[in-house]
Amino acid sequence: MKTVVANWKMNVGVRESVALARASLLTLRGRKVIPDLVICPPFVALSEVRKVVARSSANIGAQNMFWEPSGSHTGETSSRMLLELGVSHCLIGHSERRVQLGETDEMINKKVLHALSEQMTPILCVGESKEQRVAGDARAVVEAQLSSALRGVRLHTQGSLFVAYEPVWAIGTNDSASVGDVIEMHRFIRSVLERIFPDAPAGQFSILYGGSVDGENAYGFLREAEVDGVLVGSASVKINQFKEIVEAAAEVLEAQSA
Ligand code: 13P
């Protein structure tokens, strides 16, 4: 399977989200085989977007969540509230939150554990900065992020897990990672996951690539067996671009099923 995750970030209000959700669903029309679609709107638009996607195969994701079910946590949103809104997936540890809001490895670990305990699928984001890549530390950074985020997680008894490899330098820059670098890092991430979860059945984790994915480069990533899908930011709010990405995923799946 191939998964296309749309992270609308803080770029659309409620009305625009409804229109974008409708248009995003239309991109699935008329295809023999369709990718899994996960739409992550801003919190304020979740309930309206839910109405739009209700009778479709698309899933709704949140862009963040807190690690307690309820309590005195001003401004936070719990997984239970999200589940009530039909949210099945949650982005955790996005680099924008790590960098702009000081989200720590410990907080990310608590969120992953909590999401899984609530039967929500975490989309754990990892990735190195430019300086770290230039210094040759990309793998070590990603390995450390995975180890700390997944501390204490028992995947074989809990749900499934998505890991999104999003090199920080490729986010919102039009400078995506090369397909070769992505394949290499995805293989490495898979090997780390297999070491952390020796008993997990094949297919329990999916590895996505994110960072300046657009209509032009999506096919190149998606056709690779190592790439289970893409996590799309800017191009997910430009419907023509998004349509091309969904079509690229559908073409890959159609070729595989032919
Ligand atoms: P861009 O697609 O805008 O580079 O953003 C990627 C991202 O951060 C998705 O979570």
PDB file of C-alpha atoms and ligand atoms in Angstrom:
ATOM      1  CA  MET A   1       0.000   0.000   0.000  1.00  0.00           C
ATOM      2  CA  LYS A   2       1.022   3.611  -0.417  1.00  0.00           C
ATOM      3  CA  THR A   3      -0.144   6.349   1.930  1.00  0.00           C
ATOM      4  CA  VAL A   4      -0.423  10.046   1.173  1.00  0.00           C
ATOM      5  CA  VAL A   5      -0.585  12.243   4.276  1.00  0.00           C
ATOM      6  CA  ALA A   6      -1.611  15.883   3.841  1.00  0.00           C
ATOM      7  CA  ASN A   7      -0.301  18.178   6.577  1.00  0.00           C
ATOM      8  CA  TRP A   8      -2.117  21.470   6.093  1.00  0.00           C
ATOM      9  CA  LYS A   9      -0.168  22.982   9.025  1.00  0.00           C
ATOM     10  CA  MET A  10      -1.549  26.441  10.016  1.00  0.00           C
ATOM     11  CA  ASN A  11      -2.281  27.394   6.417  1.00  0.00           C
ATOM     12  CA  VAL A  12      -6.061  27.098   6.069  1.00  0.00           C
ATOM     13  CA  GLY A  13      -9.076  28.237   8.086  1.00  0.00           C
ATOM     14  CA  VAL A  14     -12.327  26.324   8.530  1.00  0.00           C
ATOM     15  CA  ARG A  15     -14.013  27.356   5.290  1.00  0.00           C
ATOM     16  CA  GLU A  16     -10.908  26.756   3.201  1.00  0.00           C
ATOM     17  CA  SER A  17     -10.403  23.397   4.921  1.00  0.00           C
ATOM     18  CA  VAL A  18     -13.877  22.239   3.941  1.00  0.00           C
ATOM     19  CA  ALA A  19     -13.302  23.230   0.313  1.00  0.00           C
ATOM     20  CA  LEU A  20      -9.844  21.660   0.306  1.00  0.00           C
ATOM     21  CA  ALA A  21     -11.126  18.430   1.864  1.00  0.00           C
ATOM     22  CA  ARG A  22     -13.811  18.167  -0.844  1.00  0.00           C
ATOM     23  CA  ALA A  23     -11.264  18.833  -3.587  1.00  0.00           C
ATOM     24  CA  SER A  24      -8.779  16.383  -2.044  1.00  0.00           C
ATOM     25  CA  LEU A  25     -11.376  13.596  -2.067  1.00  0.00           C
ATOM     26  CA  LEU A  26     -12.131  14.298  -5.723  1.00  0.00           C
ATOM     27  CA  THR A  27      -8.522  13.415  -6.547  1.00  0.00           C
ATOM     28  CA  LEU A  28      -9.381   9.785  -5.673  1.00  0.00           C
ATOM     29  CA  ARG A  29     -12.218   9.618  -8.177  1.00  0.00           C
ATOM     30  CA  GLY A  30     -12.004   7.349 -11.193  1.00  0.00           C
ATOM     31  CA  ARG A  31      -8.896   5.420 -10.104  1.00  0.00           C
ATOM     32  CA  LYS A  32      -8.888   1.629 -10.036  1.00  0.00           C
ATOM     33  CA  VAL A  33      -6.645   1.463  -6.989  1.00  0.00           C
ATOM     34  CA  ILE A  34      -6.343   4.336  -4.588  1.00  0.00           C
ATOM     35  CA  PRO A  35      -3.720   5.191  -1.975  1.00  0.00           C
ATOM     36  CA  ASP A  36      -4.617   5.574   1.685  1.00  0.00           C
ATOM     37  CA  LEU A  37      -5.257   9.234   2.309  1.00  0.00           C
ATOM     38  CA  VAL A  38      -4.763  10.880   5.703  1.00  0.00           C
ATOM     39  CA  ILE A  39      -5.800  14.518   5.955  1.00  0.00           C
ATOM     40  CA  CYS A  40      -4.381  16.561   8.844  1.00  0.00           C
ATOM     41  CA  PRO A  41      -6.267  19.856   9.053  1.00  0.00           C
ATOM     42  CA  PRO A  42      -5.789  22.475  11.788  1.00  0.00           C
ATOM     43  CA  PHE A  43      -7.666  21.563  15.004  1.00  0.00           C
ATOM     44  CA  VAL A  44     -10.385  24.162  14.477  1.00  0.00           C
ATOM     45  CA  ALA A  45     -11.401  22.514  11.198  1.00  0.00           C
ATOM     46  CA  LEU A  46     -11.420  18.880  12.359  1.00  0.00           C
ATOM     47  CA  SER A  47     -15.148  18.539  12.951  1.00  0.00           C
ATOM     48  CA  GLU A  48     -16.121  20.171   9.647  1.00  0.00           C
ATOM     49  CA  VAL A  49     -13.568  18.142   7.701  1.00  0.00           C
ATOM     50  CA  ARG A  50     -14.880  15.017   9.387  1.00  0.00           C
ATOM     51  CA  LYS A  51     -18.316  15.693   7.895  1.00  0.00           C
ATOM     52  CA  VAL A  52     -16.778  15.979   4.425  1.00  0.00           C
ATOM     53  CA  VAL A  53     -14.756  12.769   4.598  1.00  0.00           C
ATOM     54  CA  ALA A  54     -17.385  10.788   6.550  1.00  0.00           C
ATOM     55  CA  ARG A  55     -18.467   8.537   3.700  1.00  0.00           C
ATOM     56  CA  SER A  56     -15.081   8.249   2.027  1.00  0.00           C
ATOM     57  CA  SER A  57     -12.087   5.999   2.608  1.00  0.00           C
ATOM     58  CA  ALA A  58      -9.962   8.937   3.773  1.00  0.00           C
ATOM     59  CA  ASN A  59      -8.706   9.148   7.347  1.00  0.00           C
ATOM     60  CA  ILE A  60      -8.337  12.211   9.507  1.00  0.00           C
ATOM     61  CA  GLY A  61      -5.145  12.989  11.355  1.00  0.00           C
ATOM     62  CA  ALA A  62      -4.347  15.586  13.996  1.00  0.00           C
ATOM     63  CA  GLN A  63      -1.196  17.675  13.823  1.00  0.00           C
ATOM     64  CA  ASN A  64      -0.445  17.205  17.527  1.00  0.00           C
ATOM     65  CA  MET A  65      -1.957  15.877  20.759  1.00  0.00           C
ATOM     66  CA  PHE A  66      -1.279  15.908  24.503  1.00  0.00           C
ATOM     67  CA  TRP A  67      -0.206  12.806  26.441  1.00  0.00           C
ATOM     68  CA  GLU A  68      -2.897  12.862  29.152  1.00  0.00           C
ATOM     69  CA  PRO A  69      -6.565  11.982  28.577  1.00  0.00           C
ATOM     70  CA  SER A  70      -7.822  15.100  30.441  1.00  0.00           C
ATOM     71  CA  GLY A  71      -6.810  17.600  33.100  1.00  0.00           C
ATOM     72  CA  SER A  72      -5.453  21.090  33.712  1.00  0.00           C
ATOM     73  CA  HIS A  73      -3.473  21.543  30.505  1.00  0.00           C
ATOM     74  CA  THR A  74      -4.554  24.895  29.105  1.00  0.00           C
ATOM     75  CA  GLY A  75      -4.562  25.033  25.350  1.00  0.00           C
ATOM     76  CA  GLU A  76      -3.908  21.332  24.852  1.00  0.00           C
ATOM     77  CA  THR A  77      -6.040  18.690  23.130  1.00  0.00           C
ATOM     78  CA  SER A  78      -6.312  15.104  24.296  1.00  0.00           C
ATOM     79  CA  SER A  79      -6.426  11.966  22.224  1.00  0.00           C
ATOM     80  CA  ARG A  80      -9.924  11.235  23.601  1.00  0.00           C
ATOM     81  CA  MET A  81     -11.210  14.549  22.263  1.00  0.00           C
ATOM     82  CA  LEU A  82      -9.619  13.747  18.931  1.00  0.00           C
ATOM     83  CA  LEU A  83     -11.042  10.232  18.834  1.00  0.00           C
ATOM     84  CA  GLU A  84     -14.485  11.748  19.420  1.00  0.00           C
ATOM     85  CA  LEU A  85     -13.924  13.732  16.233  1.00  0.00           C
ATOM     86  CA  GLY A  86     -13.046  10.629  14.244  1.00  0.00           C
ATOM     87  CA  VAL A  87      -9.297  11.259  14.269  1.00  0.00           C
ATOM     88  CA  SER A  88      -7.353   8.036  13.693  1.00  0.00           C
ATOM     89  CA  HIS A  89      -3.789   9.297  13.118  1.00  0.00           C
ATOM     90  CA  CYS A  90      -1.623  11.926  14.779  1.00  0.00           C
ATOM     91  CA  LEU A  91       1.583  13.661  13.704  1.00  0.00           C
ATOM     92  CA  ILE A  92       4.032  13.489  16.592  1.00  0.00           C
ATOM     93  CA  GLY A  93       7.410  15.157  16.872  1.00  0.00           C
ATOM     94  CA  HIS A  94       7.194  17.292  13.755  1.00  0.00           C
ATOM     95  CA  SER A  95      10.431  19.287  13.447  1.00  0.00           C
ATOM     96  CA  GLU A  96       8.478  22.559  13.458  1.00  0.00           C
ATOM     97  CA  ARG A  97       7.225  21.694  16.938  1.00  0.00           C
ATOM     98  CA  ARG A  98      10.636  20.478  18.059  1.00  0.00           C
ATOM     99  CA  VAL A  99      12.313  23.690  16.865  1.00  0.00           C
ATOM    100  CA  GLN A 100       9.626  26.371  17.327  1.00  0.00           C
ATOM    101  CA  LEU A 101       7.990  25.063  20.509  1.00  0.00           C
ATOM    102  CA  GLY A 102      10.838  23.249  22.206  1.00  0.00           C
ATOM    103  CA  GLU A 103       9.176  19.852  22.075  1.00  0.00           C
ATOM    104  CA  THR A 104      11.619  17.410  23.668  1.00  0.00           C
ATOM    105  CA  ASP A 105      12.352  13.742  23.031  1.00  0.00           C
ATOM    106  CA  GLU A 106      10.726  12.973  26.379  1.00  0.00           C
ATOM    107  CA  MET A 107       7.495  14.742  25.415  1.00  0.00           C
ATOM    108  CA  ILE A 108       7.491  12.987  22.058  1.00  0.00           C
ATOM    109  CA  ASN A 109       7.949   9.607  23.761  1.00  0.00           C
ATOM    110  CA  LYS A 110       4.991  10.302  26.083  1.00  0.00           C
ATOM    111  CA  LYS A 111       2.826  11.261  23.113  1.00  0.00           C
ATOM    112  CA  VAL A 112       3.724   8.127  21.134  1.00  0.00           C
ATOM    113  CA  LEU A 113       3.005   5.877  24.137  1.00  0.00           C
ATOM    114  CA  HIS A 114      -0.273   7.628  24.813  1.00  0.00           C
ATOM    115  CA  ALA A 115      -1.427   7.618  21.182  1.00  0.00           C
ATOM    116  CA  LEU A 116      -0.829   3.864  20.921  1.00  0.00           C
ATOM    117  CA  SER A 117      -2.580   3.184  24.213  1.00  0.00           C
ATOM    118  CA  GLU A 118      -5.616   4.991  22.814  1.00  0.00           C
ATOM    119  CA  GLN A 119      -5.525   3.024  19.551  1.00  0.00           C
ATOM    120  CA  MET A 120      -4.462   6.056  17.587  1.00  0.00           C
ATOM    121  CA  THR A 121      -1.791   5.626  14.907  1.00  0.00           C
ATOM    122  CA  PRO A 122       1.226   7.875  15.535  1.00  0.00           C
ATOM    123  CA  ILE A 123       3.022   9.381  12.557  1.00  0.00           C
ATOM    124  CA  LEU A 124       6.360   9.903  14.252  1.00  0.00           C
ATOM    125  CA  CYS A 125       8.468  12.520  12.464  1.00  0.00           C
ATOM    126  CA  VAL A 126      12.256  12.255  12.521  1.00  0.00           C
ATOM    127  CA  GLY A 127      15.011  13.895  10.525  1.00  0.00           C
ATOM    128  CA  GLU A 128      18.339  15.639  10.697  1.00  0.00           C
ATOM    129  CA  SER A 129      19.263  19.303  10.194  1.00  0.00           C
ATOM    130  CA  LYS A 130      21.553  20.486   7.405  1.00  0.00           C
ATOM    131  CA  GLU A 131      24.483  20.868   9.788  1.00  0.00           C
ATOM    132  CA  GLN A 132      23.971  17.356  11.095  1.00  0.00           C
ATOM    133  CA  ARG A 133      23.879  15.925   7.554  1.00  0.00           C
ATOM    134  CA  VAL A 134      26.988  17.846   6.497  1.00  0.00           C
ATOM    135  CA  ALA A 135      28.766  16.594   9.611  1.00  0.00           C
ATOM    136  CA  GLY A 136      27.886  13.011   8.626  1.00  0.00           C
ATOM    137  CA  ASP A 137      25.597  12.590  11.627  1.00  0.00           C
ATOM    138  CA  ALA A 138      22.255  12.054   9.849  1.00  0.00           C
ATOM    139  CA  ARG A 139      21.906   8.370  10.738  1.00  0.00           C
ATOM    140  CA  ALA A 140      23.024   8.854  14.339  1.00  0.00           C
ATOM    141  CA  VAL A 141      20.521  11.694  14.804  1.00  0.00           C
ATOM    142  CA  VAL A 142      17.639   9.701  13.325  1.00  0.00           C
ATOM    143  CA  GLU A 143      18.561   6.616  15.344  1.00  0.00           C
ATOM    144  CA  ALA A 144      18.660   8.646  18.563  1.00  0.00           C
ATOM    145  CA  GLN A 145      15.277  10.231  17.762  1.00  0.00           C
ATOM    146  CA  LEU A 146      13.741   6.803  17.097  1.00  0.00           C
ATOM    147  CA  SER A 147      15.225   5.214  20.207  1.00  0.00           C
ATOM    148  CA  SER A 148      14.010   7.955  22.524  1.00  0.00           C
ATOM    149  CA  ALA A 149      10.577   8.356  20.908  1.00  0.00           C
ATOM    150  CA  LEU A 150       9.924   4.613  21.026  1.00  0.00           C
ATOM    151  CA  ARG A 151      11.220   3.905  24.518  1.00  0.00           C
ATOM    152  CA  GLY A 152       8.833   1.509  26.272  1.00  0.00           C
ATOM    153  CA  VAL A 153       6.639   0.977  23.212  1.00  0.00           C
ATOM    154  CA  ARG A 154       5.331  -2.579  22.752  1.00  0.00           C
ATOM    155  CA  LEU A 155       4.272  -2.554  19.158  1.00  0.00           C
ATOM    156  CA  HIS A 156       3.289  -6.200  18.806  1.00  0.00           C
ATOM    157  CA  THR A 157       0.502  -5.777  21.333  1.00  0.00           C
ATOM    158  CA  GLN A 158      -0.507  -2.251  20.364  1.00  0.00           C
ATOM    159  CA  GLY A 159      -1.355  -0.664  17.013  1.00  0.00           C
ATOM    160  CA  SER A 160       0.597   0.206  13.939  1.00  0.00           C
ATOM    161  CA  LEU A 161       3.209   2.896  13.589  1.00  0.00           C
ATOM    162  CA  PHE A 162       4.140   5.332  10.858  1.00  0.00           C
ATOM    163  CA  VAL A 163       7.566   6.916  10.826  1.00  0.00           C
ATOM    164  CA  ALA A 164       8.005   9.947   8.577  1.00  0.00           C
ATOM    165  CA  TYR A 165      11.563  10.713   7.545  1.00  0.00           C
ATOM    166  CA  GLU A 166      11.554  14.484   7.158  1.00  0.00           C
ATOM    167  CA  PRO A 167      15.033  15.990   6.876  1.00  0.00           C
ATOM    168  CA  VAL A 168      14.642  19.464   8.383  1.00  0.00           C
ATOM    169  CA  TRP A 169      16.538  21.127   5.536  1.00  0.00           C
ATOM    170  CA  ALA A 170      14.115  19.720   2.965  1.00  0.00           C
ATOM    171  CA  ILE A 171      10.943  21.061   4.618  1.00  0.00           C
ATOM    172  CA  GLY A 172       9.342  23.983   2.791  1.00  0.00           C
ATOM    173  CA  THR A 173      12.492  24.667   0.784  1.00  0.00           C
ATOM    174  CA  ASN A 174      11.835  23.164  -2.676  1.00  0.00           C
ATOM    175  CA  ASP A 175      15.019  21.242  -1.979  1.00  0.00           C
ATOM    176  CA  SER A 176      13.842  17.685  -1.468  1.00  0.00           C
ATOM    177  CA  ALA A 177      16.230  14.906  -0.515  1.00  0.00           C
ATOM    178  CA  SER A 178      17.455  12.771  -3.418  1.00  0.00           C
ATOM    179  CA  VAL A 179      15.654   9.485  -4.032  1.00  0.00           C
ATOM    180  CA  GLY A 180      18.928   7.664  -3.299  1.00  0.00           C
ATOM    181  CA  ASP A 181      19.341   9.372   0.081  1.00  0.00           C
ATOM    182  CA  VAL A 182      15.714   8.629   0.959  1.00  0.00           C
ATOM    183  CA  ILE A 183      16.047   4.935   0.080  1.00  0.00           C
ATOM    184  CA  GLU A 184      19.219   4.669   2.131  1.00  0.00           C
ATOM    185  CA  MET A 185      17.683   6.383   5.167  1.00  0.00           C
ATOM    186  CA  HIS A 186      14.436   4.393   4.921  1.00  0.00           C
ATOM    187  CA  ARG A 187      16.426   1.131   4.887  1.00  0.00           C
ATOM    188  CA  PHE A 188      18.315   2.340   7.920  1.00  0.00           C
ATOM    189  CA  ILE A 189      15.094   3.354   9.735  1.00  0.00           C
ATOM    190  CA  ARG A 190      13.576  -0.058   8.961  1.00  0.00           C
ATOM    191  CA  SER A 191      16.649  -1.793  10.376  1.00  0.00           C
ATOM    192  CA  VAL A 192      16.417   0.291  13.570  1.00  0.00           C
ATOM    193  CA  LEU A 193      12.685  -0.486  13.895  1.00  0.00           C
ATOM    194  CA  GLU A 194      13.339  -4.205  13.381  1.00  0.00           C
ATOM    195  CA  ARG A 195      15.937  -4.079  16.120  1.00  0.00           C
ATOM    196  CA  ILE A 196      13.601  -2.217  18.500  1.00  0.00           C
ATOM    197  CA  PHE A 197      10.611  -4.442  17.641  1.00  0.00           C
ATOM    198  CA  PRO A 198      12.059  -7.889  16.872  1.00  0.00           C
ATOM    199  CA  ASP A 199       8.634  -9.539  17.184  1.00  0.00           C
ATOM    200  CA  ALA A 200       6.615  -7.083  15.119  1.00  0.00           C
ATOM    201  CA  PRO A 201       5.006  -8.700  12.077  1.00  0.00           C
ATOM    202  CA  ALA A 202       6.055  -7.367   8.668  1.00  0.00           C
ATOM    203  CA  GLY A 203       3.888  -4.466   7.625  1.00  0.00           C
ATOM    204  CA  GLN A 204       3.256  -3.186  11.125  1.00  0.00           C
ATOM    205  CA  PHE A 205       5.300  -0.103  10.441  1.00  0.00           C
ATOM    206  CA  SER A 206       5.231   2.174   7.420  1.00  0.00           C
ATOM    207  CA  ILE A 207       7.966   4.620   6.513  1.00  0.00           C
ATOM    208  CA  LEU A 208       7.000   7.831   4.747  1.00  0.00           C
ATOM    209  CA  TYR A 209       9.152  10.524   3.188  1.00  0.00           C
ATOM    210  CA  GLY A 210       8.385  14.222   3.709  1.00  0.00           C
ATOM    211  CA  GLY A 211      10.182  17.389   2.604  1.00  0.00           C
ATOM    212  CA  SER A 212       9.276  19.411  -0.493  1.00  0.00           C
ATOM    213  CA  VAL A 213       7.277  16.588  -2.064  1.00  0.00           C
ATOM    214  CA  ASP A 214       5.359  17.976  -5.032  1.00  0.00           C
ATOM    215  CA  GLY A 215       3.536  16.901  -8.172  1.00  0.00           C
ATOM    216  CA  GLU A 216       6.795  16.575 -10.070  1.00  0.00           C
ATOM    217  CA  ASN A 217       8.933  14.528  -7.702  1.00  0.00           C
ATOM    218  CA  ALA A 218       6.253  12.411  -5.944  1.00  0.00           C
ATOM    219  CA  TYR A 219       6.316   9.526  -8.427  1.00  0.00           C
ATOM    220  CA  GLY A 220      10.085   9.160  -8.079  1.00  0.00           C
ATOM    221  CA  PHE A 221       9.735   8.576  -4.334  1.00  0.00           C
ATOM    222  CA  LEU A 222       6.522   6.566  -4.383  1.00  0.00           C
ATOM    223  CA  ARG A 223       7.663   3.999  -6.942  1.00  0.00           C
ATOM    224  CA  GLU A 224      10.398   2.832  -4.571  1.00  0.00           C
ATOM    225  CA  ALA A 225       9.551  -0.220  -2.470  1.00  0.00           C
ATOM    226  CA  GLU A 226      11.297   1.363   0.538  1.00  0.00           C
ATOM    227  CA  VAL A 227       8.899   4.321   0.477  1.00  0.00           C
ATOM    228  CA  ASP A 228       5.483   3.424   1.916  1.00  0.00           C
ATOM    229  CA  GLY A 229       4.129   6.887   1.271  1.00  0.00           C
ATOM    230  CA  VAL A 230       4.678  10.621   1.462  1.00  0.00           C
ATOM    231  CA  LEU A 231       3.964  13.331   4.027  1.00  0.00           C
ATOM    232  CA  VAL A 232       3.127  16.490   2.140  1.00  0.00           C
ATOM    233  CA  GLY A 233       3.083  20.061   3.470  1.00  0.00           C
ATOM    234  CA  SER A 234       2.935  23.025   1.052  1.00  0.00           C
ATOM    235  CA  ALA A 235       1.812  21.000  -1.961  1.00  0.00           C
ATOM    236  CA  SER A 236      -1.120  19.541   0.006  1.00  0.00           C
ATOM    237  CA  VAL A 237      -2.858  22.928   0.120  1.00  0.00           C
ATOM    238  CA  LYS A 238      -2.328  23.500  -3.638  1.00  0.00           C
ATOM    239  CA  ILE A 239      -4.955  21.233  -5.061  1.00  0.00           C
ATOM    240  CA  ASN A 240      -3.408  20.828  -8.530  1.00  0.00           C
ATOM    241  CA  GLN A 241      -0.145  19.749  -6.968  1.00  0.00           C
ATOM    242  CA  PHE A 242      -1.922  17.466  -4.539  1.00  0.00           C
ATOM    243  CA  LYS A 243      -3.908  15.864  -7.358  1.00  0.00           C
ATOM    244  CA  GLU A 244      -0.651  15.009  -9.139  1.00  0.00           C
ATOM    245  CA  ILE A 245       0.764  13.450  -5.959  1.00  0.00           C
ATOM    246  CA  VAL A 246      -2.337  11.292  -5.421  1.00  0.00           C
ATOM    247  CA  GLU A 247      -2.273  10.309  -9.097  1.00  0.00           C
ATOM    248  CA  ALA A 248       1.390   9.337  -8.804  1.00  0.00           C
ATOM    249  CA  ALA A 249       0.546   7.064  -5.855  1.00  0.00           C
ATOM    250  CA  ALA A 250      -2.411   5.572  -7.735  1.00  0.00           C
ATOM    251  CA  GLU A 251      -0.215   4.913 -10.811  1.00  0.00           C
ATOM    252  CA  VAL A 252       2.353   3.092  -8.710  1.00  0.00           C
ATOM    253  CA  LEU A 253      -0.366   0.966  -7.096  1.00  0.00           C
ATOM    254  CA  GLU A 254      -2.032   0.243 -10.431  1.00  0.00           C
ATOM    255  CA  ALA A 255       1.306  -0.856 -11.912  1.00  0.00           C
ATOM    256  CA  GLN A 256       1.878  -3.121  -8.905  1.00  0.00           C
ATOM    257  CA  SER A 257      -1.551  -4.745  -9.194  1.00  0.00           C
ATOM    258  CA  ALA A 258      -1.356  -5.201 -13.006  1.00  0.00           C
TER     259      ALA A 258
HETATM  260  P1  13P B   1       6.733  20.685   2.767  1.00  0.00           P
HETATM  261  O1  13P B   1       6.050  19.647   1.924  1.00  0.00           O
HETATM  262  O2  13P B   1       6.113  22.039   2.662  1.00  0.00           O
HETATM  263  O3  13P B   1       8.214  20.680   2.549  1.00  0.00           O
HETATM  264  O4  13P B   1       6.494  20.268   4.288  1.00  0.00           O
HETATM  265  C1  13P B   1       6.796  18.979   4.663  1.00  0.00           C
HETATM  266  C2  13P B   1       6.249  18.768   6.016  1.00  0.00           C
HETATM  267  O5  13P B   1       6.693  19.372   6.978  1.00  0.00           O
HETATM  268  C3  13P B   1       5.135  17.819   6.158  1.00  0.00           C
HETATM  269  O6  13P B   1       4.906  17.505   7.483  1.00  0.00           O
END
